[in-house]
Amino acid sequence: MSKTRSKNILGIFAVLIMLHHLGQKVSAAWVPSAFRRHGLEPFVPIGYLLVAFFFFVSGYGLIKSARSKDDYFKGFLKRRMNRLLMVFVLTNIIWGAVRIVYSNMYLPTNPYSWYVYTIVVMYFGFFFTYRRERKISFLLMTAWLLGYIIVCYILIKGNWWYNSIPTFLLGIYVADHEEKAVDKKTLKLILCAAILLLGFIVSENIGSIYQALNIKDYGIVNFACVVLQMLASSAFSFIVYLLLAGKPALKNQNEGADSESSVKSIEEDMEKDKEKSQSDKKKNKEEVQSDNKGVKGLAQKVLAFYGGMTLEFYLLHGIYVQVFGHHFIDDKTKPVCYIENVLVYTLVTFVLATATAFAIKKAGDFIIYFYGRSPMFQKIFTDFKRYVIILAAIFMVITIGYSIHRHRLSDDSSDKVEKYKTEYIKNVNVRGTDVSVYTAGEGEYTAVLLGSDEDPCSTMYLRPLADCLEKKNIKVVIIDYPGKGFSKDMDGERTTEFFADYIHDTLDALGENENLILIPNQISAIYAYRYIEKYPDTVAGLVAVDGAVPELATRFLDGNFSSVYEYKWYLKRITRLNAISQKLLKATGYISFQTPLYDYMFYGSGLKEYYKAMEEMYIRNTLNEPHQNEYINIYDNCNAVSGYTLPQDLPAEFLLDNTLKENKYYGITWVNQYNRMITNDEIQEITVIAGDPNVIYYNPSIIAKQVEDFITEQLAN
C-alpha cells in the first residue's frame, strides 16, 4: 500500500470526520428540534468507519517499519510520542484558552481527543509485544487490545472509543500477509462490502430490532451493536486497503514502511533527507512534475496538503464546530457565535480549521528545526523519560501530602459541622428515621424550601434564603432529604411518591399541615407537583425556582437513547462510575478542587464562618448512595408527572433565571413548558429574574422579594 496514497486518503477522511462532527452538532436526531438543521445527516453515523482506517494504517505502518529497519525498537516510544505529544499539547493549549474564556473548563480539554489516548495505548502495546518478537506476539497484542476494550467498557467510555480499534490488529495482520491479502481481490471486495452493509445497517437499527424482539437487557444489545460495528469498520478498512493496494511490495522496499498517518516521529522527520539516495530524489522529482499537470496535479497538491496535517486538523476543527454551534460544548453553555446556516457553518469551520491546523503544523516543523540544531533542545527530548519519571514521582508525593492535609482539614471541619448541627438543626422522627430540618420565623404562611438533587445539605445551602424570608415575617422550614445533609438514610426507591410522602410526613411531624407555600429548586419541583396532587388541602401556593419540567424525561431520552431500557442501563453505569471517581477524589483530597466557590455563591449571607462546614457536607454527601439513587430515578420521576397541569385554584409562580431562559438548557424552551402547566392566568404566572441556576444561593433576596409579593398579591386577597 503506497504511503502517498494512504496519506492522501487520510487527508480526505480527516475532512469527512469534520463533517461527521458538524453533523452531530447540527443534524443528528439528538439535537434539540429548535436547533436541528438538515443537510449533514449522511455524515452523522460514519465517524467510526473513517477513524478505523487511521488505526488500520497505523498498525500496517508499524509492522512494516519493524520488518524493514534494524534496531527499530531502539528509542521507539520516544520517536512515536515526541511529535504526537507536541501537537497534542499545542492544540490542548488552544482548546484550554478557548474553554476558559467561555467558562466551560472541564477535562478532557479537547472533547475530540480520545483518538490520541487510544493510539498511545496501542503504541505501548505494540512496543511491549513486538519488541522481542515471538510466535505469540500477535496473540499478545490481541490480548492487549481486548484489555483496552474491557477498561473502556468499565469506565463507561462511548462505543467510539473501541468499536474501530480492531482495525489496528487487522493492519498488522494484513502487512504480515500482504500477498494473501490482495489475492482474489474482487471476491474479497464483494464479501467485505456485504459484511460492511450488514454490520452498518443492523447496528444503526438495532434499537428497533431489539424492541421488536422484546429484549429488555440492553447490555446484551449494546454488546451486539459493538461487535457489528467492529465488523463493519474492519470490512470498510480492508475495502479501502484493497482499492489502494497494488502488487505486494518486496520486503526490502521502504514504500509504505512508515504509513502511520496521524503521528510521525521527530527523528524520522529529520532523517528523511539523510536516508534518501540521489536516485530517489530524481524519481520523486519526476513524479511531482508528472502529477503537477492540470487538475490532477492540483488535486494531488490539495490531498498532499491535508494528508500532511491530519493530526493537527483532527485535533483543532472541533473548536470551530463548538464555537459556531448552537451551544458551546453542551446544552448548558450559551452559544459563542451561532451560525444557523449549515453551508456557512461548514465553510467557516473548514476554512478556519485549515488555517489553524496549518499554523500548528508549521509551529511543529519550527520546533523540529530547533531540535535538529539545538544541543539543549536535543537534551530535553533525550532526557524525556527521566523527566516523566521525575514528574510522576513529584505528583505522587504531592498527592500523598495533599491527601493527608485534606483529611486533616476535614477533621477540623467536622467540628464546624457539629457546631452548626447543634445550634440550628432539629430532628423529627419519620418512619423510624431521624429527619433533619431547619425552622425559623413566624407567620400565617409556612415556606417549605426543597433543595435540588445537587444540593448536598439543604439546611445549610438554603439558609440565606430562609434568613431573608424570616425577615419578611414568613415562617420557614427546610428539609434535608434522606441520606443527605444531616438526615439519616431511609429505605425506599427514590420515586415521586417516596419524596411526596417523605415531605408530607416530615411536615406533619412538625405540625405543619396547612397554609404551606412549596418553594422547590430545580428537580425538587417534580416532587412538589406530586405532593400537590396527593395533598392538595395542605398547599396554599407554589413558587418554583428554576423548577424542573416533565419534558426533561423526553429530552433525556429522545435522540440520545433508543429506549428507556438503554437510558436506564447507561444511567446506572455512569452514576456508579461517577461515584467511584468521587471516592477516589475524596481519598486523594483533590475533591476540594471540585467544591463550589462559596465566597461567590454565598457572598453576604453571613454564613462565612460555616463555609468549611458546607464544603465538608459537599464532600460527604455528593454522589453518596442516596444521591445516586435519586439521580438514577430522574427519568422515571419526570415521566411520572408527564402531562401535569396545576390545579386551577392554586396560586403559583415559576421563577425562571434569564440564563436558563435565553440559553435553552437541555434544548428546552422553559417558558413554553411552564405555560403548558398553567391553567389559570389570573393566579398563575412566570417571572424571569436576573441570574443563573445558582441564583437561589447568591441572590436570595430577589427570591424572598418575589415570595413576599406572591403572598401579598395572590394569597392575602
XYZ file of C-alpha atoms in Angstrom:
717
model
C 0.000 0.000 0.000
C 1.565 3.265 -1.130
C 2.433 5.718 1.598
C 1.465 8.650 -0.613
C -1.919 7.179 -1.478
C -2.720 6.265 2.104
C -1.803 9.757 3.322
C -3.983 11.338 0.648
C -6.933 9.157 1.637
C -6.382 10.019 5.293
C -6.422 13.700 4.359
C -9.843 13.189 2.776
C -11.031 11.202 5.781
C -9.889 13.962 8.165
C -12.177 16.402 6.326
C -15.015 13.860 6.361
C -14.552 13.442 10.122
C -15.005 17.198 10.419
C -18.307 16.844 8.524
C -19.216 13.984 10.862
C -18.718 16.192 13.919
C -20.588 19.061 12.267
C -23.438 16.659 11.536
C -23.505 15.520 15.157
C -23.771 19.144 16.244
C -26.435 20.295 13.811
C -28.263 17.415 12.074
C -28.276 14.448 14.470
C -31.506 13.099 15.947
C -30.433 14.092 19.469
C -30.047 17.773 18.562
C -32.985 19.740 20.031
C -35.554 20.451 17.337
C -35.124 24.206 17.828
C -31.530 23.915 16.567
C -31.699 20.925 14.223
C -30.825 21.710 10.618
C -30.869 19.351 7.647
C -28.002 18.709 5.270
C -25.359 16.726 7.141
C -27.366 13.655 8.185
C -25.360 11.204 5.993
C -22.182 12.030 7.909
C -23.609 11.502 11.409
C -23.218 7.689 11.687
C -19.976 7.154 9.712
C -17.360 8.594 12.066
C -16.130 5.275 13.447
C -15.685 3.885 9.920
C -13.424 6.778 8.956
C -11.328 6.606 12.115
C -10.968 2.851 11.642
C -8.749 3.383 8.614
C -6.455 5.620 10.676
C -5.950 2.722 13.079
C -5.506 0.290 10.192
C -2.769 2.389 8.605
C -1.036 2.798 11.971
C -0.910 -0.956 12.590
C 0.134 -1.588 8.998
C 2.878 1.028 9.077
C 4.267 -0.036 12.442
C 4.801 -3.650 11.449
C 6.232 -2.646 8.054
C 8.723 -0.361 9.771
C 9.639 -3.043 12.293
C 10.295 -5.516 9.462
C 12.360 -3.159 7.304
C 14.519 -1.247 9.812
C 17.270 -2.514 12.031
C 17.018 -1.578 15.714
C 13.570 -0.133 15.032
C 12.513 -0.503 18.654
C 15.520 1.393 19.963
C 14.018 4.685 21.110
C 10.657 3.595 19.667
C 8.418 5.214 22.287
C 10.352 8.463 22.201
C 10.076 8.649 18.411
C 6.406 7.750 18.432
C 5.476 10.147 21.231
C 7.521 13.266 20.552
C 5.619 14.732 17.637
C 2.302 13.313 18.803
C 2.565 14.840 22.263
C 3.930 18.098 20.890
C 0.891 18.565 18.643
C -1.411 17.318 21.399
C -0.041 19.854 23.894
C -0.125 22.760 21.423
C -3.734 22.049 20.422
C -4.784 21.488 24.029
C -3.381 24.895 24.967
C -5.625 26.445 22.320
C -8.615 24.398 23.474
C -7.939 25.295 27.097
C -7.701 29.009 26.347
C -10.999 28.966 24.449
C -12.798 26.994 27.163
C -11.509 29.238 29.942
C -12.654 32.340 28.052
C -16.152 30.878 27.690
C -16.333 29.418 31.227
C -16.546 25.776 30.228
C -13.310 24.288 31.530
C -13.623 20.553 32.110
C -11.423 17.552 31.409
C -10.582 16.376 28.862
C -9.904 19.848 27.490
C -10.431 18.657 23.925
C -13.595 16.512 23.796
C -12.454 15.035 20.468
C -9.025 13.910 21.682
C -9.943 10.300 22.508
C -8.064 9.121 19.406
C -4.765 10.347 20.841
C -5.250 8.450 24.100
C -6.186 5.314 22.183
C -3.282 5.395 19.746
C -0.840 5.973 22.610
C -2.167 2.830 24.318
C -1.720 0.927 21.045
C 1.865 2.188 20.681
C 2.714 0.903 24.137
C 1.035 -2.407 23.370
C 2.946 -2.788 20.107
C 6.225 -1.948 21.827
C 5.730 -4.455 24.635
C 4.517 -7.302 22.403
C 6.770 -6.903 19.349
C 9.970 -5.563 20.895
C 11.156 -9.155 21.258
C 9.009 -10.753 18.623
C 7.775 -14.260 19.228
C 5.267 -16.542 17.583
C 2.657 -15.377 20.057
C 3.326 -11.635 19.618
C 0.153 -11.191 17.586
C -1.857 -13.044 20.230
C -0.314 -10.886 22.959
C -1.214 -7.751 21.001
C -4.748 -9.106 20.671
C -4.912 -9.629 24.438
C -3.623 -6.083 24.977
C -6.317 -4.700 22.707
C -9.032 -6.729 24.439
C -7.792 -5.408 27.783
C -8.113 -1.867 26.452
C -11.688 -2.551 25.326
C -12.624 -4.006 28.715
C -11.179 -0.994 30.553
C -13.098 1.381 28.269
C -16.299 -0.546 28.931
C -15.786 -0.445 32.700
C -15.042 3.285 32.568
C -18.256 3.859 30.553
C -16.439 5.264 27.550
C -18.613 5.684 24.480
C -18.613 2.897 21.904
C -16.490 5.074 19.610
C -13.550 4.575 21.983
C -13.243 0.953 20.891
C -15.599 -0.003 18.043
C -12.942 0.749 15.414
C -9.779 -0.284 17.275
C -9.683 -3.918 15.977
C -8.557 -2.471 12.641
C -5.196 -1.756 14.280
C -4.758 -5.525 14.596
C -6.104 -6.009 11.091
C -3.450 -3.640 9.756
C -0.708 -5.659 11.457
C -2.092 -8.919 10.102
C -2.504 -7.621 6.544
C 1.027 -6.203 6.491
C 2.386 -9.589 7.567
C 0.304 -11.485 4.982
C 0.190 -8.998 2.137
C 0.464 -11.472 -0.713
C -2.518 -13.434 0.568
C -4.409 -10.247 1.403
C -4.523 -8.969 -2.178
C -5.173 -12.401 -3.694
C -8.664 -12.815 -5.193
C -9.283 -9.118 -4.696
C -12.681 -8.949 -6.410
C -14.144 -11.748 -4.322
C -12.840 -10.183 -1.122
C -14.224 -6.788 -2.089
C -17.686 -8.278 -2.597
C -17.537 -10.225 0.672
C -16.310 -7.209 2.673
C -18.944 -4.964 1.092
C -21.627 -7.407 2.230
C -20.197 -7.505 5.776
C -19.936 -3.710 5.829
C -23.536 -3.194 4.734
C -24.897 -5.841 7.082
C -22.917 -4.648 10.112
C -23.594 -0.965 9.470
C -27.317 -1.231 8.736
C -28.126 -3.665 11.540
C -26.080 -1.744 14.143
C -27.778 1.516 13.140
C -31.219 -0.054 13.538
C -30.511 -2.384 16.426
C -32.691 -0.342 18.777
C -35.786 -1.040 16.714
C -34.795 -4.668 16.244
C -34.368 -5.491 19.922
C -37.576 -3.658 20.807
C -39.414 -5.795 18.259
C -37.861 -8.884 19.867
C -38.820 -7.556 23.330
C -35.237 -7.820 24.636
C -35.041 -5.661 27.765
C -31.443 -6.336 28.804
C -29.717 -3.521 26.970
C -26.270 -4.796 27.969
C -26.737 -7.680 25.524
C -27.980 -5.332 22.826
C -25.063 -2.940 23.239
C -22.605 -5.839 23.037
C -24.176 -6.978 19.771
C -24.080 -3.422 18.438
C -20.365 -3.014 19.218
C -19.485 -6.366 17.611
C -21.383 -5.392 14.454
C -19.630 -2.015 14.363
C -16.255 -3.728 14.754
C -17.060 -5.997 11.818
C -18.278 -3.058 9.732
C -15.220 -0.906 10.480
C -12.845 -3.800 9.748
C -14.590 -4.540 6.455
C -14.521 -0.864 5.499
C -10.790 -0.529 6.228
C -9.967 -3.676 4.272
C -12.007 -2.436 1.311
C -10.068 0.839 1.264
C -6.809 -1.090 1.551
C -7.690 -3.368 -1.363
C -8.622 -0.387 -3.514
C -5.318 1.311 -2.723
C -3.077 -1.755 -2.852
C -1.239 -2.801 -5.972
C 1.092 -5.719 -6.172
C 2.701 -6.705 -2.858
C 5.826 -4.721 -2.128
C 9.175 -6.505 -1.868
C 10.491 -6.900 1.637
C 13.429 -4.563 1.029
C 11.274 -1.733 -0.223
C 10.601 1.220 2.021
C 7.355 2.243 0.281
C 4.635 2.106 2.901
C 7.080 1.409 5.702
C 6.051 4.453 7.599
C 2.380 4.606 6.610
C 1.200 5.740 10.003
C -0.732 8.808 9.124
C -1.539 10.621 12.254
C 1.807 10.671 14.010
C 5.342 10.988 12.566
C 8.280 10.960 14.911
C 10.677 13.882 15.182
C 13.681 11.713 14.390
C 12.098 10.301 11.247
C 11.290 13.803 10.001
C 14.955 14.767 10.441
C 16.372 11.611 8.866
C 14.355 11.710 5.639
C 16.905 13.737 3.693
C 19.829 11.689 5.018
C 18.299 8.314 4.139
C 17.131 9.037 0.597
C 19.594 8.462 -2.222
C 20.066 10.780 -5.181
C 18.208 8.323 -7.396
C 15.184 8.501 -5.076
C 15.233 12.297 -5.276
C 15.330 12.179 -9.047
C 12.459 9.713 -9.140
C 10.369 11.822 -6.759
C 11.052 14.940 -8.795
C 9.831 13.221 -11.946
C 6.697 12.031 -10.138
C 5.961 15.528 -8.853
C 6.413 17.050 -12.294
C 4.077 14.445 -13.736
C 1.459 14.958 -11.051
C 1.509 18.725 -11.314
C -0.193 18.747 -14.693
C -3.669 20.198 -14.834
C -6.492 19.389 -12.468
C -4.895 16.143 -11.394
C -1.823 17.979 -10.212
C -3.902 20.462 -8.238
C -5.907 17.654 -6.658
C -2.702 15.876 -5.700
C -1.401 19.051 -4.061
C -4.603 19.522 -2.074
C -4.642 15.902 -0.963
C -0.976 16.035 -0.017
C -1.608 19.271 1.886
C -4.326 17.768 4.090
C -2.621 14.391 4.251
C 0.412 16.072 5.776
C -1.502 17.581 8.696
C -4.247 15.083 9.510
C -3.473 15.047 13.238
C -3.456 18.840 13.530
C -6.673 19.165 11.530
C -8.368 16.414 13.539
C -7.492 17.945 16.920
C -8.395 21.531 16.008
C -11.504 21.500 13.835
C -13.702 20.716 16.854
C -13.062 24.176 18.303
C -14.926 25.769 15.420
C -17.626 23.095 15.456
C -18.358 24.217 19.025
C -17.708 27.966 18.744
C -20.158 28.351 15.852
C -22.650 25.760 17.129
C -25.986 26.336 18.865
C -24.305 25.841 22.258
C -20.653 25.738 23.245
C -19.733 22.123 24.139
C -23.040 21.244 25.848
C -26.627 22.409 26.219
C -25.844 24.268 29.443
C -23.349 26.752 27.974
C -24.536 29.682 25.915
C -23.506 29.892 22.234
C -20.420 31.885 21.299
C -21.183 32.838 17.703
C -24.084 30.740 16.480
C -24.247 30.249 12.701
C -27.650 28.874 11.742
C -26.999 28.313 8.036
C -25.484 24.839 7.612
C -23.475 25.677 4.488
C -21.947 28.795 6.021
C -21.316 26.915 9.282
C -19.486 24.183 7.370
C -17.405 26.517 5.204
C -16.341 28.760 8.092
C -15.352 25.740 10.176
C -13.426 24.211 7.270
C -11.500 27.376 6.398
C -10.578 28.280 9.981
C -9.680 24.688 10.876
C -7.426 24.502 7.816
C -5.672 27.760 8.666
C -5.176 26.864 12.332
C -4.008 23.323 11.569
C -1.506 24.677 9.043
C -0.189 27.140 11.629
C 0.242 24.370 14.208
C 1.933 22.185 11.581
C 4.412 24.959 10.866
C 4.956 25.501 14.583
C 5.755 21.808 14.883
C 8.172 21.998 11.979
C 9.804 25.008 13.634
C 10.309 23.017 16.828
C 11.763 20.151 14.795
C 14.169 22.582 13.164
C 15.469 23.691 16.545
C 15.538 20.119 17.736
C 17.993 19.248 14.998
C 20.275 22.175 15.720
C 19.990 22.934 19.420
C 22.011 20.736 21.814
C 19.846 21.933 24.702
C 16.640 21.012 22.871
C 18.030 17.603 21.983
C 18.980 17.054 25.605
C 15.442 17.882 26.716
C 13.970 15.224 24.440
C 16.783 12.764 25.123
C 16.069 13.005 28.853
C 12.314 12.901 28.294
C 11.888 9.541 30.012
C 13.788 10.779 33.053
C 11.657 13.921 33.225
C 8.460 11.885 33.034
C 9.597 9.661 35.896
C 10.618 12.677 37.975
C 7.300 14.437 37.317
C 5.364 11.267 38.168
C 7.287 10.935 41.434
C 6.663 14.590 42.282
C 2.962 14.139 41.526
C 2.765 11.103 43.824
C 4.496 12.962 46.654
C 2.196 15.963 46.206
C -0.871 13.691 46.101
C 0.087 11.864 49.287
C 0.924 15.112 51.064
C -2.222 16.848 49.898
C -4.357 13.846 50.840
C -3.009 13.956 54.396
C -3.542 17.723 54.533
C -7.079 17.447 53.115
C -8.091 14.775 55.625
C -6.775 16.909 58.479
C -8.838 19.831 57.201
C -11.827 17.510 57.002
C -11.343 16.537 60.641
C -11.166 20.215 61.605
C -14.280 20.989 59.540
C -16.179 18.244 61.336
C -16.180 20.424 64.442
C -17.857 23.206 62.450
C -20.410 20.734 61.114
C -21.272 19.571 64.618
C -21.481 23.155 65.841
C -23.942 24.061 63.082
C -25.976 20.941 63.755
C -26.172 21.683 67.472
C -27.153 25.335 67.013
C -29.590 25.160 64.108
C -30.769 21.643 63.265
C -33.840 19.936 64.650
C -34.563 16.221 64.200
C -38.023 14.697 63.840
C -38.854 11.020 63.637
C -40.350 9.899 60.331
C -41.000 6.181 59.867
C -38.362 5.392 62.452
C -35.723 7.600 60.808
C -34.230 10.863 62.078
C -35.045 13.597 59.584
C -33.182 16.888 59.944
C -34.942 20.201 59.463
C -34.247 23.877 59.960
C -37.134 26.034 61.153
C -37.312 29.775 61.726
C -39.701 32.699 61.873
C -43.400 33.118 62.474
C -46.202 33.959 60.110
C -49.521 32.972 58.647
C -47.874 31.014 55.857
C -45.057 28.478 56.025
C -42.493 28.465 53.232
C -41.185 24.922 52.665
C -37.756 25.060 50.990
C -36.824 21.980 48.947
C -33.270 21.705 47.599
C -32.132 20.442 44.206
C -30.673 16.982 43.645
C -27.178 18.528 43.604
C -27.725 20.236 46.958
C -25.693 18.205 49.497
C -27.194 19.882 52.563
C -30.323 21.974 52.089
C -30.438 23.037 55.753
C -27.128 24.827 55.143
C -27.224 25.804 51.487
C -30.735 27.288 51.657
C -30.125 29.148 54.914
C -29.502 32.513 53.185
C -32.941 32.325 51.572
C -34.503 31.209 54.855
C -32.951 34.193 56.643
C -34.313 36.601 54.019
C -37.795 35.097 54.293
C -37.694 35.216 58.085
C -37.000 38.956 57.944
C -40.196 39.339 55.927
C -42.243 37.649 58.678
C -42.585 34.380 56.826
C -42.244 31.099 58.674
C -39.647 28.813 57.083
C -38.987 25.066 57.069
C -36.016 23.493 55.263
C -35.963 19.713 54.912
C -32.886 17.566 54.324
C -33.745 14.630 52.083
C -32.868 11.148 53.455
C -29.161 10.376 53.359
C -28.324 13.990 52.516
C -27.499 16.887 54.780
C -27.917 15.800 58.389
C -30.784 13.354 57.755
C -30.278 9.635 58.162
C -30.859 7.410 55.151
C -34.199 5.713 54.642
C -35.156 2.564 52.761
C -37.189 3.034 49.622
C -36.862 3.663 45.899
C -36.469 7.397 45.229
C -39.732 7.865 43.335
C -42.000 10.911 43.270
C -44.328 9.026 45.615
C -41.459 8.459 48.031
C -40.469 12.125 48.140
C -44.039 13.440 48.307
C -44.815 11.178 51.267
C -41.478 11.973 52.900
C -42.120 15.727 52.706
C -45.693 15.323 53.957
C -44.748 13.068 56.875
C -41.924 15.386 57.918
C -44.177 18.443 57.877
C -46.874 16.509 59.718
C -44.346 15.589 62.432
C -43.644 19.317 62.771
C -47.361 20.103 62.964
C -47.227 21.936 59.627
C -50.201 20.753 57.605
C -51.870 23.897 56.274
C -51.070 27.206 54.549
C -47.926 25.741 53.022
C -46.050 27.510 50.233
C -43.844 24.973 48.478
C -40.599 26.524 47.194
C -38.759 23.778 45.280
C -35.479 24.326 43.454
C -34.849 22.556 40.152
C -35.607 18.785 40.303
C -37.491 19.127 43.600
C -40.274 20.773 41.611
C -41.113 17.302 40.269
C -41.652 16.091 43.836
C -43.679 19.211 44.606
C -46.045 18.509 41.698
C -46.704 15.032 43.087
C -47.142 16.449 46.595
C -49.775 18.872 45.313
C -51.637 16.001 43.632
C -51.618 13.871 46.787
C -52.074 16.509 49.488
C -53.822 19.491 47.846
C -55.588 20.660 51.012
C -52.293 21.446 52.751
C -50.892 23.659 49.964
C -51.677 27.357 49.711
C -49.288 28.108 46.853
C -46.282 27.105 44.761
C -43.200 29.209 43.976
C -40.818 27.075 41.884
C -37.277 28.393 41.397
C -35.961 27.126 38.047
C -38.362 24.244 38.575
C -37.830 21.088 36.536
C -40.496 20.175 33.995
C -41.837 16.754 32.913
C -40.430 17.404 29.432
C -36.959 16.693 30.818
C -37.773 12.977 30.637
C -38.299 13.218 26.899
C -35.236 15.413 26.463
C -33.004 12.969 28.334
C -34.278 10.080 26.221
C -35.247 11.173 22.725
C -32.383 11.188 20.251
C -29.835 10.178 22.867
C -31.116 6.664 23.537
C -33.158 4.171 21.580
C -35.304 3.123 24.531
C -35.959 3.557 28.218
C -34.011 0.356 28.866
C -30.901 1.741 27.180
C -31.175 5.015 29.067
C -31.564 3.332 32.456
C -28.741 0.912 31.666
C -26.466 3.806 30.811
C -27.584 5.967 33.716
C -26.912 3.288 36.324
C -23.453 2.600 34.934
C -22.385 6.231 34.587
C -23.710 7.085 38.050
C -21.756 4.255 39.638
C -18.624 5.238 37.730
C -19.000 8.837 38.893
C -19.409 7.587 42.450
C -16.172 5.596 42.160
C -14.436 8.666 40.757
C -15.820 10.706 43.640
C -14.436 8.231 46.178
C -11.034 8.425 44.509
C -11.133 12.212 44.679
C -12.072 12.006 48.347
C -9.197 9.621 49.063
C -6.637 11.867 47.353
C -8.128 15.086 48.671
C -8.458 16.528 45.172
C -12.211 16.715 45.644
C -11.669 20.138 47.202
C -10.970 21.476 43.689
C -14.470 20.361 42.729
C -16.331 22.042 45.564
C -18.303 25.225 44.843
C -16.820 28.692 45.209
C -18.526 29.576 48.461
C -17.367 33.190 48.506
C -19.163 33.603 45.193
C -22.256 31.528 45.945
C -22.944 32.857 49.443
C -21.388 36.310 49.415
C -23.011 38.497 52.058
C -25.021 35.618 53.530
C -23.488 35.871 56.989
C -22.505 32.207 56.795
C -18.806 32.724 56.099
C -17.980 31.043 59.405
C -19.534 27.851 58.042
C -18.015 27.761 54.538
C -15.693 24.939 55.609
C -18.649 23.063 57.068
C -20.518 23.490 53.768
C -17.506 22.131 51.922
C -17.365 19.161 54.270
C -21.047 18.379 53.673
C -20.413 18.539 49.929
C -17.566 16.046 50.289
C -19.645 13.720 52.465
C -22.883 13.716 50.516
C -22.185 14.331 46.826
C -22.776 11.105 44.897
C -23.233 9.061 48.038
C -25.663 6.154 47.691
C -28.870 8.173 48.338
C -27.723 10.799 45.827
C -27.014 8.064 43.270
C -30.460 6.551 43.797
C -32.121 9.909 43.274
C -30.101 10.574 40.126
C -30.820 7.148 38.648
C -34.579 7.770 39.033
C -34.658 11.207 37.400
C -36.149 9.885 34.156
C -38.859 7.858 35.882
C -39.694 10.738 38.205
C -40.028 13.250 35.376
C -42.065 10.769 33.379
C -44.313 10.079 36.387
C -45.701 13.623 36.190
C -45.902 13.727 32.397
C -48.706 15.997 31.280
C -49.007 17.570 34.725
C -51.065 20.767 34.994
C -51.587 22.978 38.006
C -54.943 22.924 39.810
C -56.990 25.878 38.576
C -57.477 27.233 42.082
C -53.801 27.002 43.128
C -51.816 30.264 43.132
C -48.438 29.554 41.559
C -45.389 31.373 40.250
C -42.488 29.994 38.230
C -39.285 31.945 38.848
C -37.019 31.406 35.842
C -33.491 32.802 35.683
C -32.716 34.596 32.434
C -29.644 32.423 31.722
C -31.790 29.300 31.686
C -34.414 31.040 29.574
C -32.086 32.500 26.962
C -29.788 29.510 26.525
C -32.493 26.836 26.459
C -30.683 24.435 28.769
C -31.174 20.814 27.687
C -32.786 22.121 24.496
C -35.964 23.070 26.344
C -37.960 26.252 25.858
C -38.716 26.677 29.541
C -41.358 29.391 29.215
C -43.395 27.205 26.859
C -43.175 24.256 29.237
C -44.353 26.332 32.188
C -47.201 27.740 30.109
C -48.369 24.186 29.422
C -48.783 23.625 33.154
C -50.585 26.916 33.813
C -54.374 26.589 33.904
C -55.399 29.961 35.355
C -53.587 33.079 34.144
C -55.130 35.199 36.880
C -53.329 33.451 39.743
C -50.532 31.581 37.942
C -47.615 33.277 36.197
C -43.994 33.132 35.052
C -41.447 35.670 36.279
C -37.989 35.963 34.716
C -35.279 37.009 37.170
C -31.676 38.051 36.614
C -29.134 35.333 37.330
C -28.204 31.739 36.582
C -29.202 28.370 38.113
C -27.280 29.284 41.295
C -29.312 32.440 41.877
C -31.158 30.853 44.813
C -27.832 30.774 46.691
C -26.062 34.008 45.776
C -29.075 36.307 45.442
C -31.682 35.002 47.914
C -33.113 38.475 48.477
C -34.613 38.561 44.983
C -36.318 35.206 45.627
C -37.565 36.371 49.033
C -38.983 39.553 47.491
C -40.878 37.512 44.906
C -42.283 35.245 47.637
C -43.344 38.276 49.681
C -45.105 39.804 46.653
C -46.682 36.433 45.880
C -48.195 36.256 49.372
C -49.383 39.859 49.239
C -50.884 39.728 45.748
C -52.122 36.147 45.472
C -52.771 34.810 48.973
C -53.705 37.799 51.124
C -56.567 38.822 48.830
